[in-house]
Short mmCIF file of C-alpha atoms in Angstrom, two decimals:
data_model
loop_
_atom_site.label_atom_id
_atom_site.label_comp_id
_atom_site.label_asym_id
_atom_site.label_seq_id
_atom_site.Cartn_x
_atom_site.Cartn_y
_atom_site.Cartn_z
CA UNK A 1 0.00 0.00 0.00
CA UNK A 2 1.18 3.47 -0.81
CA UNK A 3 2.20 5.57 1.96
CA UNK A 4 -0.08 8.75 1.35
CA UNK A 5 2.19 11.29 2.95
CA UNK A 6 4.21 9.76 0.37
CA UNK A 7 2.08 9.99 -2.91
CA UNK A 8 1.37 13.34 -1.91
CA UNK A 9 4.61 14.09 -1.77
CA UNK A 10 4.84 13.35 -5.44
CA UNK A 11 1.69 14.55 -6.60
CA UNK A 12 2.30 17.59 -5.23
CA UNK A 13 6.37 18.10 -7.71
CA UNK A 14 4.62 16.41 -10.68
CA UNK A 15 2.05 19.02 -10.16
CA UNK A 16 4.53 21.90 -10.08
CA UNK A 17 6.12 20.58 -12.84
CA UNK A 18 2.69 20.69 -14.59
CA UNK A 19 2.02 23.98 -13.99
CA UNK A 20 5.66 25.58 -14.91
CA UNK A 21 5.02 23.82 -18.24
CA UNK A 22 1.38 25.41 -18.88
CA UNK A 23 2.50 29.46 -17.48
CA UNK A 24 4.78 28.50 -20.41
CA UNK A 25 1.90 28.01 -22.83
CA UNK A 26 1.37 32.24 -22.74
CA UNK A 27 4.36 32.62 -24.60
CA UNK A 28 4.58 29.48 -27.03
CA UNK A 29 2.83 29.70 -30.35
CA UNK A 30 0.22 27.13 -31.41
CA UNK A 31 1.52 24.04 -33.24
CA UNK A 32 0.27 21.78 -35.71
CA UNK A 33 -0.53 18.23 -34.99
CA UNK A 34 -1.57 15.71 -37.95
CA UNK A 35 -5.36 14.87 -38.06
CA UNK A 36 -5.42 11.22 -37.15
CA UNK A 37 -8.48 9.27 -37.90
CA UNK A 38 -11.50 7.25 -35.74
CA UNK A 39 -11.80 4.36 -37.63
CA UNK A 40 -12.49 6.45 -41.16
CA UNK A 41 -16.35 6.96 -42.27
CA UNK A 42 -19.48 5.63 -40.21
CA UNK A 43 -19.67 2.14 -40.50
CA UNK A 44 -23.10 1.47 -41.68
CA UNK A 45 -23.69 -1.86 -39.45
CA UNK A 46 -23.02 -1.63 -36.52
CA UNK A 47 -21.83 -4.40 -34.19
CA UNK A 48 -24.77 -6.49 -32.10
CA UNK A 49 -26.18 -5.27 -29.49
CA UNK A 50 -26.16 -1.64 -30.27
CA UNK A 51 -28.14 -1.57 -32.72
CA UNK A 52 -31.72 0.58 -33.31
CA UNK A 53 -34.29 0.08 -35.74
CA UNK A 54 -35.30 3.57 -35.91
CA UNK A 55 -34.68 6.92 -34.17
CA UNK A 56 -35.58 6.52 -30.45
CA UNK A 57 -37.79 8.82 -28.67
CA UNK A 58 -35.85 10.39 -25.51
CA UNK A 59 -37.48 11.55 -22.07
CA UNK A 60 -35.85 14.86 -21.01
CA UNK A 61 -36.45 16.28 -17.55
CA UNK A 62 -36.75 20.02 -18.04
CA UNK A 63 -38.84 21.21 -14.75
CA UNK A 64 -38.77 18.98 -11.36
CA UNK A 65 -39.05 19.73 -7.61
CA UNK A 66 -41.92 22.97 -7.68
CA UNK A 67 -45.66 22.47 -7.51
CA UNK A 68 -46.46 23.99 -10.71
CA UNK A 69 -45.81 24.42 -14.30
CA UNK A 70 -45.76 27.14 -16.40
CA UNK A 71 -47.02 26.24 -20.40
CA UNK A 72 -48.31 28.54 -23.22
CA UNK A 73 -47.23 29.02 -26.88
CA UNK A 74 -48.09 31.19 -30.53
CA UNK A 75 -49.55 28.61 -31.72
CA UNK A 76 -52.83 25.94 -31.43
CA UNK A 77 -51.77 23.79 -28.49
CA UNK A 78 -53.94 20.96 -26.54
CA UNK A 79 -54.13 19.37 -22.95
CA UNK A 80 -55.31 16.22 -22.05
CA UNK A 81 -54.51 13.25 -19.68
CA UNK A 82 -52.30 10.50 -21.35
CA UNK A 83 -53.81 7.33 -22.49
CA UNK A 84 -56.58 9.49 -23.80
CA UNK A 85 -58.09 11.68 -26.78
CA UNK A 86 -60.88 13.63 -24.84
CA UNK A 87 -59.00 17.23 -24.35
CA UNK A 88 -59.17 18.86 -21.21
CA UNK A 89 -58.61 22.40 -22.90
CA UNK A 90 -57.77 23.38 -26.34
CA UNK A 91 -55.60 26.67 -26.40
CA UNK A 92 -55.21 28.88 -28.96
CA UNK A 93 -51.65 30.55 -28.74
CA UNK A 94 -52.90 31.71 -24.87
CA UNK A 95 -49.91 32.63 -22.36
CA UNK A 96 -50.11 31.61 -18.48
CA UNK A 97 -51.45 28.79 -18.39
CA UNK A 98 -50.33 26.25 -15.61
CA UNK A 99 -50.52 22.76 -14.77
CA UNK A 100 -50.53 22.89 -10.98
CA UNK A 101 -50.98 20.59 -7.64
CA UNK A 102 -52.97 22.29 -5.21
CA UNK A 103 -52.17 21.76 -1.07
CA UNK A 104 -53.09 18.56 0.04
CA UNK A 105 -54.08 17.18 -3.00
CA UNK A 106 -52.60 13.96 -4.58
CA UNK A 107 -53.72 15.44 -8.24
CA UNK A 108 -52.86 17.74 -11.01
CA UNK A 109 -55.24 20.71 -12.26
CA UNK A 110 -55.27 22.72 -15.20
CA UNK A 111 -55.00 26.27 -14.52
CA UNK A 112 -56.17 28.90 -16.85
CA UNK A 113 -54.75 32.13 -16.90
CA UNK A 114 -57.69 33.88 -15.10
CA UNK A 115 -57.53 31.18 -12.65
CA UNK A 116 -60.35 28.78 -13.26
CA UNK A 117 -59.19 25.05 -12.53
CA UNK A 118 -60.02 22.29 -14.21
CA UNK A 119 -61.45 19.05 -12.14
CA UNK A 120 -58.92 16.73 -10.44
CA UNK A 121 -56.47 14.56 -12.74
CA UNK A 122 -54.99 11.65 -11.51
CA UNK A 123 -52.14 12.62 -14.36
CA UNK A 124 -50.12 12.59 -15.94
CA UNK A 125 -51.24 15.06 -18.26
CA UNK A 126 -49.54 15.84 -22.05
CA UNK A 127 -49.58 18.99 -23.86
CA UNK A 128 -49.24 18.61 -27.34
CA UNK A 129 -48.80 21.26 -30.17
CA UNK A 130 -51.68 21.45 -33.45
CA UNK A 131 -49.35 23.81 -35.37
CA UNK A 132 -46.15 22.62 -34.95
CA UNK A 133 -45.32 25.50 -32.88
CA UNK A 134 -43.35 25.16 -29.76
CA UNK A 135 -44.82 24.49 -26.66
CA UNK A 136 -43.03 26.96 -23.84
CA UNK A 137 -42.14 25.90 -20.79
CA UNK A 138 -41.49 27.93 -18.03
CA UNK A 139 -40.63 30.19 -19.75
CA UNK A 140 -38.55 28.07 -22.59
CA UNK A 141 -39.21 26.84 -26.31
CA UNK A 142 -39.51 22.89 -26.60
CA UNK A 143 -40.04 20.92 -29.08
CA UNK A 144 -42.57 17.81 -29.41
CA UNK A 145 -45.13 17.58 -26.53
CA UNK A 146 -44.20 17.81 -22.75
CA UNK A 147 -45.81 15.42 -20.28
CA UNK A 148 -46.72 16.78 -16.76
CA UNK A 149 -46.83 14.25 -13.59
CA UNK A 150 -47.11 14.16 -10.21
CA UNK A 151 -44.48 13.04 -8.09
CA UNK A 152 -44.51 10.65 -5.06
CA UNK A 153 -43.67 13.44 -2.89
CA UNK A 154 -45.91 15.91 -3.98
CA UNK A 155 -43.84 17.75 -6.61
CA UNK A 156 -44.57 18.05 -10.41
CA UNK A 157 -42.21 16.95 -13.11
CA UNK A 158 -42.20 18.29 -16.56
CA UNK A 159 -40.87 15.79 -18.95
CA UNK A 160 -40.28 16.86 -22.86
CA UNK A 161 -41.26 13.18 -25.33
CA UNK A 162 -39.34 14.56 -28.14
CA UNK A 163 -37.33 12.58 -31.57
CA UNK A 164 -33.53 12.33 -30.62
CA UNK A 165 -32.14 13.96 -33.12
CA UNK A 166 -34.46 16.82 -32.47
CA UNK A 167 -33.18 16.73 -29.22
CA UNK A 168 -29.55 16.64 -29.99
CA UNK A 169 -29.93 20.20 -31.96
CA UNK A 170 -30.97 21.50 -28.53
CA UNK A 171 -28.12 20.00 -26.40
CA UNK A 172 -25.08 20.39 -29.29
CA UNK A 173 -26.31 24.30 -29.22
CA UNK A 174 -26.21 24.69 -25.46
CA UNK A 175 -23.11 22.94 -25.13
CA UNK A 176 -20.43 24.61 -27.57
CA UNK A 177 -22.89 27.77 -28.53
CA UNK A 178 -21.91 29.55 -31.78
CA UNK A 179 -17.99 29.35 -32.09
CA UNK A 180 -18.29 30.24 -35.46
CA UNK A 181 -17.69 27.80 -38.91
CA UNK A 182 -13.93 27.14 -38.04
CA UNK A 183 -15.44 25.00 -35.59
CA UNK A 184 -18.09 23.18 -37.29
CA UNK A 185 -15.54 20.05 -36.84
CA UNK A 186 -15.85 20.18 -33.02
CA UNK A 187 -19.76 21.02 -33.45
CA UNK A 188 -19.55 17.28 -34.99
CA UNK A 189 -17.67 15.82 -32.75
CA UNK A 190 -19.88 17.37 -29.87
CA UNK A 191 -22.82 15.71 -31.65
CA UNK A 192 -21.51 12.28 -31.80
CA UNK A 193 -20.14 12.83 -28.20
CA UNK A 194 -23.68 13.83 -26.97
CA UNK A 195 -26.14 11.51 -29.30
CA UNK A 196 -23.75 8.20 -27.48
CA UNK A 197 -24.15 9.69 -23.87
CA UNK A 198 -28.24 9.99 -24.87
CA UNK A 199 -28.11 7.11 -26.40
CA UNK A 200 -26.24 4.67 -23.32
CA UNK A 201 -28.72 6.05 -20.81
CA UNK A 202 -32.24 5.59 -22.61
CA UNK A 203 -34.31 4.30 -19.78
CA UNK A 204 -31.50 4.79 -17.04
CA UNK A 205 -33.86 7.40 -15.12
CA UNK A 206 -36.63 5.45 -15.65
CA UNK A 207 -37.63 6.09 -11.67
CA UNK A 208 -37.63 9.47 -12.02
CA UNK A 209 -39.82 9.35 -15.15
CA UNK A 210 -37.47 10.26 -17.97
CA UNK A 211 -34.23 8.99 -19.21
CA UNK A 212 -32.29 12.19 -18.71
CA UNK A 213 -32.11 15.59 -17.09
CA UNK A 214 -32.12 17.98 -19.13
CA UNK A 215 -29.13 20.15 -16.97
CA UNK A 216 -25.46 19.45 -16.08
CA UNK A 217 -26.65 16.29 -14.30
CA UNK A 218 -26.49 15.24 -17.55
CA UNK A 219 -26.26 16.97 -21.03
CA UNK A 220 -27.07 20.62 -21.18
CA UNK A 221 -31.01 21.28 -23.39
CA UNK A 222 -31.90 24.69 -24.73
CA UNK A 223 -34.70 22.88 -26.00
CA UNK A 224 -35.64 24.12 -29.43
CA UNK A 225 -32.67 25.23 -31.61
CA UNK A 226 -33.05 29.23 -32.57
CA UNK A 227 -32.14 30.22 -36.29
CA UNK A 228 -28.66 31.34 -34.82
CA UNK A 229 -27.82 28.18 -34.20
CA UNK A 230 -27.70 26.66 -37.60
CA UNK A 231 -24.25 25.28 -37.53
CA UNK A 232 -25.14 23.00 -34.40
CA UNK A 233 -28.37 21.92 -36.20
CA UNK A 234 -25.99 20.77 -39.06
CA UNK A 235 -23.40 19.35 -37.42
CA UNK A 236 -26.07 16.78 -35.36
CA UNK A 237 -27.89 16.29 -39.21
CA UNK A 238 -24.04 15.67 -40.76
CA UNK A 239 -23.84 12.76 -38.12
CA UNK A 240 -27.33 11.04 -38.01
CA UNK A 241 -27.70 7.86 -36.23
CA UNK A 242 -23.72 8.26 -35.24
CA UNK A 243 -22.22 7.31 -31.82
CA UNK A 244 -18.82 5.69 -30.90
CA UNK A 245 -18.78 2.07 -29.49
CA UNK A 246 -16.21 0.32 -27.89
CA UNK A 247 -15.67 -3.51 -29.07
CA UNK A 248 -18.76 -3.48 -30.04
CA UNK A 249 -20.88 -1.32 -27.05
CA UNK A 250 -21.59 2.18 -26.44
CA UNK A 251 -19.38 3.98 -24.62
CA UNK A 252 -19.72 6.41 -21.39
CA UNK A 253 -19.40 9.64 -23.83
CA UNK A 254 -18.24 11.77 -20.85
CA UNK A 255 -17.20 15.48 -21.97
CA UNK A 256 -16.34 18.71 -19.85
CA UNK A 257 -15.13 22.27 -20.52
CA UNK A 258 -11.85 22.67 -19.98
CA UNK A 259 -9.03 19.73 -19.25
CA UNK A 260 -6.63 22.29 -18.34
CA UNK A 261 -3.75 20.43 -20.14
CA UNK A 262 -4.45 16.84 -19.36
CA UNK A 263 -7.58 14.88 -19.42
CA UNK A 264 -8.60 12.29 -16.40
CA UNK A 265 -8.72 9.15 -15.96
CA UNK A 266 -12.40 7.92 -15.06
CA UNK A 267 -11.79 5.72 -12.33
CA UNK A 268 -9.66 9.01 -10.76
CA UNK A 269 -12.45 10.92 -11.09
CA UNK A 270 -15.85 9.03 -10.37
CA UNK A 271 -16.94 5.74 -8.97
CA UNK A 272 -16.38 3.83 -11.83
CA UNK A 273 -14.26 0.92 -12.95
CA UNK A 274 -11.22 1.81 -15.13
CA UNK A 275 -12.33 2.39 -19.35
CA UNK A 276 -9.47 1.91 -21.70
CA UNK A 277 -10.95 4.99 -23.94
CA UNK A 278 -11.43 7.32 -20.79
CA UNK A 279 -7.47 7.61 -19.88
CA UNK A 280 -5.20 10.84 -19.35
CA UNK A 281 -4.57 12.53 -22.26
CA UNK A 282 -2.03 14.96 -22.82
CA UNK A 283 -4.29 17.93 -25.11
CA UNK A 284 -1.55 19.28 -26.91
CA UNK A 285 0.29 18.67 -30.16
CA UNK A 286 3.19 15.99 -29.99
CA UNK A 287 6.16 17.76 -28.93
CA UNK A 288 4.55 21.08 -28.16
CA UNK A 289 3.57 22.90 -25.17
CA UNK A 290 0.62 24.90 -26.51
CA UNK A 291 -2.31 22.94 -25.24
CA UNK A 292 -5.65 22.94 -27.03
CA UNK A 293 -7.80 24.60 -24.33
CA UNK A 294 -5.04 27.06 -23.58
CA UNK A 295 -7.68 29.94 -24.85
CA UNK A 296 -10.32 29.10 -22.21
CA UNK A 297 -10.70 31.82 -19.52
CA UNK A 298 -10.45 28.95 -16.94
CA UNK A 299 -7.49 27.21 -18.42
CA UNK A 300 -5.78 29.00 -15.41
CA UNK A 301 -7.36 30.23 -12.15
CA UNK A 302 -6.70 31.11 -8.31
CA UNK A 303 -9.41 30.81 -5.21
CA UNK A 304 -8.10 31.84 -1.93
CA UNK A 305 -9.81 30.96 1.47
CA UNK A 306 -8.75 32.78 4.87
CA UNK A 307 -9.23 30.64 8.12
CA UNK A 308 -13.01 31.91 8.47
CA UNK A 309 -13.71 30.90 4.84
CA UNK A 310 -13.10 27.82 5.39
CA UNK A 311 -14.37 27.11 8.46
CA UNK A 312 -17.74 28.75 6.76
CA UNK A 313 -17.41 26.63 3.59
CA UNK A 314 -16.66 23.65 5.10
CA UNK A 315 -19.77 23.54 7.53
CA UNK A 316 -21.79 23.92 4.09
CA UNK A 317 -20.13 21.23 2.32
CA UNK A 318 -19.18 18.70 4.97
CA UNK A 319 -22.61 17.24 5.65
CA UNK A 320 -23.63 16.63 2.67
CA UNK A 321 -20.22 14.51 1.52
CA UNK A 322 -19.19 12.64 4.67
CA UNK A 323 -21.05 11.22 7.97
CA UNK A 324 -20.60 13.58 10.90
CA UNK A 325 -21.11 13.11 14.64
CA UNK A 326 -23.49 14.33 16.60
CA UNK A 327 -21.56 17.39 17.48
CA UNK A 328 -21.51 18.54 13.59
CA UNK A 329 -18.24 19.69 11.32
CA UNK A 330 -16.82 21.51 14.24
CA UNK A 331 -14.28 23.82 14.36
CA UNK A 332 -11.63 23.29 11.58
CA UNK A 333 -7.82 22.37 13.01
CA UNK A 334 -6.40 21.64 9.11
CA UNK A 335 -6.96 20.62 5.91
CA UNK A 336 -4.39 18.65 3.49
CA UNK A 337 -3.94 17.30 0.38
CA UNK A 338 -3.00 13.30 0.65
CA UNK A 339 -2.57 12.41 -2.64
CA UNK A 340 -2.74 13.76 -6.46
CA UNK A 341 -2.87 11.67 -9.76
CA UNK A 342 0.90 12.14 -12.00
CA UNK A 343 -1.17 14.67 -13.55
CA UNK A 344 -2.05 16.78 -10.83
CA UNK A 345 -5.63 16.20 -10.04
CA UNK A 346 -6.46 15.92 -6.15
CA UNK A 347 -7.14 12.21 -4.97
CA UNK A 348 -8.32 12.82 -1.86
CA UNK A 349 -8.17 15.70 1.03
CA UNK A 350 -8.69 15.18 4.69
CA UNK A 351 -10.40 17.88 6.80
CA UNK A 352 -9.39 17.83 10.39
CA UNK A 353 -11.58 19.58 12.91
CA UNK A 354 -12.67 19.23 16.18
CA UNK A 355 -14.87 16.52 15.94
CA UNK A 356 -12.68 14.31 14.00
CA UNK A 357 -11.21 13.81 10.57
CA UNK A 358 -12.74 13.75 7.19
CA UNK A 359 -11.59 12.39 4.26
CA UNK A 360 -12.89 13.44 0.57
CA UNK A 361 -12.20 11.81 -2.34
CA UNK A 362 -12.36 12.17 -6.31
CA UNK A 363 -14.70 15.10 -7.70
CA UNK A 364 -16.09 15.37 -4.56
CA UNK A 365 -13.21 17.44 -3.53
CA UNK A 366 -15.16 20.16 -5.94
CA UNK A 367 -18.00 19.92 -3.82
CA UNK A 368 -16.21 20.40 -0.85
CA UNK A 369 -14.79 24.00 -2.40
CA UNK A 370 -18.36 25.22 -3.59
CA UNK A 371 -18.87 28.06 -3.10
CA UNK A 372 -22.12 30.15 -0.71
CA UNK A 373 -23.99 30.13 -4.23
CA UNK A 374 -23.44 25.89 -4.44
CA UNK A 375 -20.97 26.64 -7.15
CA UNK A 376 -18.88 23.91 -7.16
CA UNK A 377 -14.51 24.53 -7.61
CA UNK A 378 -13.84 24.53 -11.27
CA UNK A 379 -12.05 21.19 -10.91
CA UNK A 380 -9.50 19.31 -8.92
CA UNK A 381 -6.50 19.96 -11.17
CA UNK A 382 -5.01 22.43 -8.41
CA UNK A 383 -1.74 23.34 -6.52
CA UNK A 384 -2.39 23.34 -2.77
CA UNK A 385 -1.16 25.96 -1.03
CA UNK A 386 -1.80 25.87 2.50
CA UNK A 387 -0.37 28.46 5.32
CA UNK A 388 -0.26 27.59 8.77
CA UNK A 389 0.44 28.92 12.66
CA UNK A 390 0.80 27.88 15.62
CA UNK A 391 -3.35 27.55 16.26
CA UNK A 392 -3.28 25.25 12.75
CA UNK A 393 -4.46 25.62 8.82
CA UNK A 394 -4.50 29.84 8.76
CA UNK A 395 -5.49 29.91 4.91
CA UNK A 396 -5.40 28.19 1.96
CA UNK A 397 -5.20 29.51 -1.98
CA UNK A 398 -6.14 26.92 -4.75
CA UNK A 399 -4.23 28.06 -7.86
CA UNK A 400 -5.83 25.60 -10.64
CA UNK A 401 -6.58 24.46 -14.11
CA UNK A 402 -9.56 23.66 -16.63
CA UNK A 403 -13.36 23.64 -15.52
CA UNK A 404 -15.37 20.26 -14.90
CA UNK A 405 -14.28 17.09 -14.14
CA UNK A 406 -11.70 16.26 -16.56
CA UNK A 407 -13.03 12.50 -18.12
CA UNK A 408 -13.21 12.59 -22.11
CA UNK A 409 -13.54 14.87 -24.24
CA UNK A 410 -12.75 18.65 -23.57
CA UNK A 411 -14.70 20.82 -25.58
CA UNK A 412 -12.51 23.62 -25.53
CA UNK A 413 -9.80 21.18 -26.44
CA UNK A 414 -12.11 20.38 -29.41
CA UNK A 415 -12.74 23.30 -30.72
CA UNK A 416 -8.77 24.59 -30.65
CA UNK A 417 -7.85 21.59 -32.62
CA UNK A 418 -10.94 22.02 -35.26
CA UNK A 419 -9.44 25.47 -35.63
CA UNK A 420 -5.65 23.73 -36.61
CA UNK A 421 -7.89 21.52 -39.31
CA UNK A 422 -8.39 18.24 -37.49
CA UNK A 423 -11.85 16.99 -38.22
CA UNK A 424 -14.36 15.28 -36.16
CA UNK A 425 -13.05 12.11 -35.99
CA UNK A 426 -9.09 12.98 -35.33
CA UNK A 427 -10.69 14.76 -32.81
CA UNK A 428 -13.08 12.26 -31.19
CA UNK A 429 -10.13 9.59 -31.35
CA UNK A 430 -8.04 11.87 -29.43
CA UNK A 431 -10.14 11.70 -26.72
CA UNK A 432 -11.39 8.42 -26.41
CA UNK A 433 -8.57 6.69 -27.93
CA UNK A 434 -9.43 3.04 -29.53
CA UNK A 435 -13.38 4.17 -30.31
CA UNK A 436 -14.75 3.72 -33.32
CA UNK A 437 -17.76 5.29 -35.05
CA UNK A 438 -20.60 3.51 -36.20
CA UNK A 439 -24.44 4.34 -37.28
CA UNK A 440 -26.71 2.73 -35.03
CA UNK A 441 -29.67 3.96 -36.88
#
């Protein structure tokens, strides 16, 4: 077994070494790295068992946790409880309404805007456009019709039931926005990426009553694509029916913002077992210094914490990562960092206070850095640089790299080496090396 004082030991000059190499980056100019190709075009057969027969359908959680939902639209919309053609209302292009649960009900109502309710509905209920129009939901443009239910604990869920390539246009638009045609190759890639993460976890969420959030908890949704976003809308109908398997399976498409130099290792990162396409990778050109993400604004940042700042961000974070005693977090003694991957991503920390010791592993260690708003630390590629006195830990300052949690593809990364003239597929197997591409439908 390793000693930790040990590992962190190392950890800790392999990640100044890391970080004298990238405050280098500033100076270097960009090199050129040859496109290397993901197995050449889509195969058109794909190996058994991934394998479709059409274009799925996808759930996507868009509203969850309130007691009402907001729904209007321009044009001719309907409501009416699923399983059934009678309507419950028939809008035309009317703002404000609401499907709502009242107090100490165990139903769902439809509210008009003047506030008349319908009857009780035992749910769920399914809005559904007659135009073609987007339905809008709180607020927001969906596509396809958007199914209302009531939860076991009283809350209402808004699920949009809507074609997955549809869908895709919505998430490839809200992850990489508009960087412009230079970067149509990393739009692709980001479509490929994100129709294989959709497509590994149809029916994962089944108990919450869709197959994905439609957040960060899984893929970002901006629901309906606007006109401005024409180049994501291409890039997802370039690559129809295309995701990269894995000796034959689906892989865990993981992506993030910014690797800050060096991509993770899954099992570093999350509870998961080790993937031979979700390694470190080095996101720069052989030879070169001038990594691909180098132009994010979070390729490099600093957080500092006096003594009170962490003793006040701890007692947030603390209960909701470890098991405390009775007595609570207590008052912080010290904090350290026990061991960091060769790259220089934190392993684990251990909080000392005085009620015991805590220790925090893996991308938790973001959690346990969030910040009064919940804003979790912009990853766990850091430096740790503690100060201390007499009394114990008397500040600490964080001085990091990249922004999420490191595993697969960085889209910043992406869209730097579309922009040297790899296409999608150098670019997807750079970042989950041994993939290939197939059409699954």
């Amino acid at each position: 077994m390793t000693d930790p004082r040990a590992a962190a030991s190392l950890g800790r000059s392999l990640v100044e070494r890391f970080f004298l190499v990238g405050a280098a980056v500033v100076v270097l100019g960009c090199g050129g790295e040859a496109s290397r190709g993901a197995g050449g075009s889509a195969e058109v057969e794909p190996p058994a068992p991934e394998r479709f027969t059409a274009e799925p359908t996808v759930r996507v959680g868009i509203a969850w946790g309130d007691s009402a939902v907001r729904i209007g639209g321009d044009g001719r919309w309907w409501l009416h409880e699923a399983g059934s053609s009678r309507p419950i209302a028939v809008v035309e292009g009317e703002e404000g309404w609401r499907v709502v649960r009242l107090p100490f009900e165990r139903s769902l109502r439809a509210e008009r805007p003047d506030g008349f309710l319908s009857q009780p509905h035992r749910g769920p209920l399914v809005a559904a456009p007659l135009e073609g129009r987007p339905l809008v939901v709180n607020g927001t443009p969906y596509p396809g019709s958007v199914e209302v239910s009531l939860r076991p604990d009283g809350s209402v869920t808004a699920v949009d039931v809507v074609p997955m390539e549809t869908y895709l246009e919505g998430v490839v638009a809200a992850e990489l926005g508009t960087p412009g045609p230079a970067a149509a190759e990393a739009l692709r890639a980001q479509a490929i990426a994100a129709r294989t993460y959709a497509l590994k976890r149809l029916g994962s969420r089944r108990a919450e009553g869709f197959d994905l959030y439609g957040g960060v908890e899984d893929q970002a949704y901006a629901g309906r694509a606007s006109p401005a976003d024409s180049l994501a809308v291409a890039a997802v109908v370039d690559t129809r029916g295309e995701a990269l398997v894995y000796n034959g399976y689906l892989i865990d498409a993981f992506y993030h913002s910014t690797c800050g130099g060096h991509t993770a290792r899954v099992e570093q990162v999350f509870d998961a077992a080790p993937a031979p396409y979700l390694v470190s990778v080095r996101d720069a050109p052989p030879g070169s210094e001038a990594f691909w993400c180098r132009e994010s604004r979070y390729f490099r940042w600093r957080v500092a914490f006096d003594e009170e700042e962490l003793q006040r961000t701890f007692e947030r974070t603390l209960p909701g990562l470890v098991p405390l005693p009775a007595e609570g977090s207590g008052e912080l003694r010290d904090v350290e960092l026990l061991e960091s991957s060769p790259e220089g991503r934190a392993l684990a920390v251990r909080v000392t206070t005085s009620t015991g010791r805590f220790l925090v592993t893996e991308n938790d260690i973001r959690r346990l850095f969030a910040d009064e708003e919940g804003r979790w630390l912009r990853s766990t590629l850091f430096l740790f640089r503690p100060t201390r006195d007499a009394s114990g830990i008397a500040g600490l300052t964080l001085v990091g790299g990249g922004w999420g949690h490191g595993v697969g593809m960085c889209q910043v990364g992406a869209m730097g080496r579309a922009r040297a003239g790899q296409d999608h597929r150098a670019i997807l197997a750079a970042y989950y090396p041994g993939t290939r591409i197939v059409r699954v439908y």
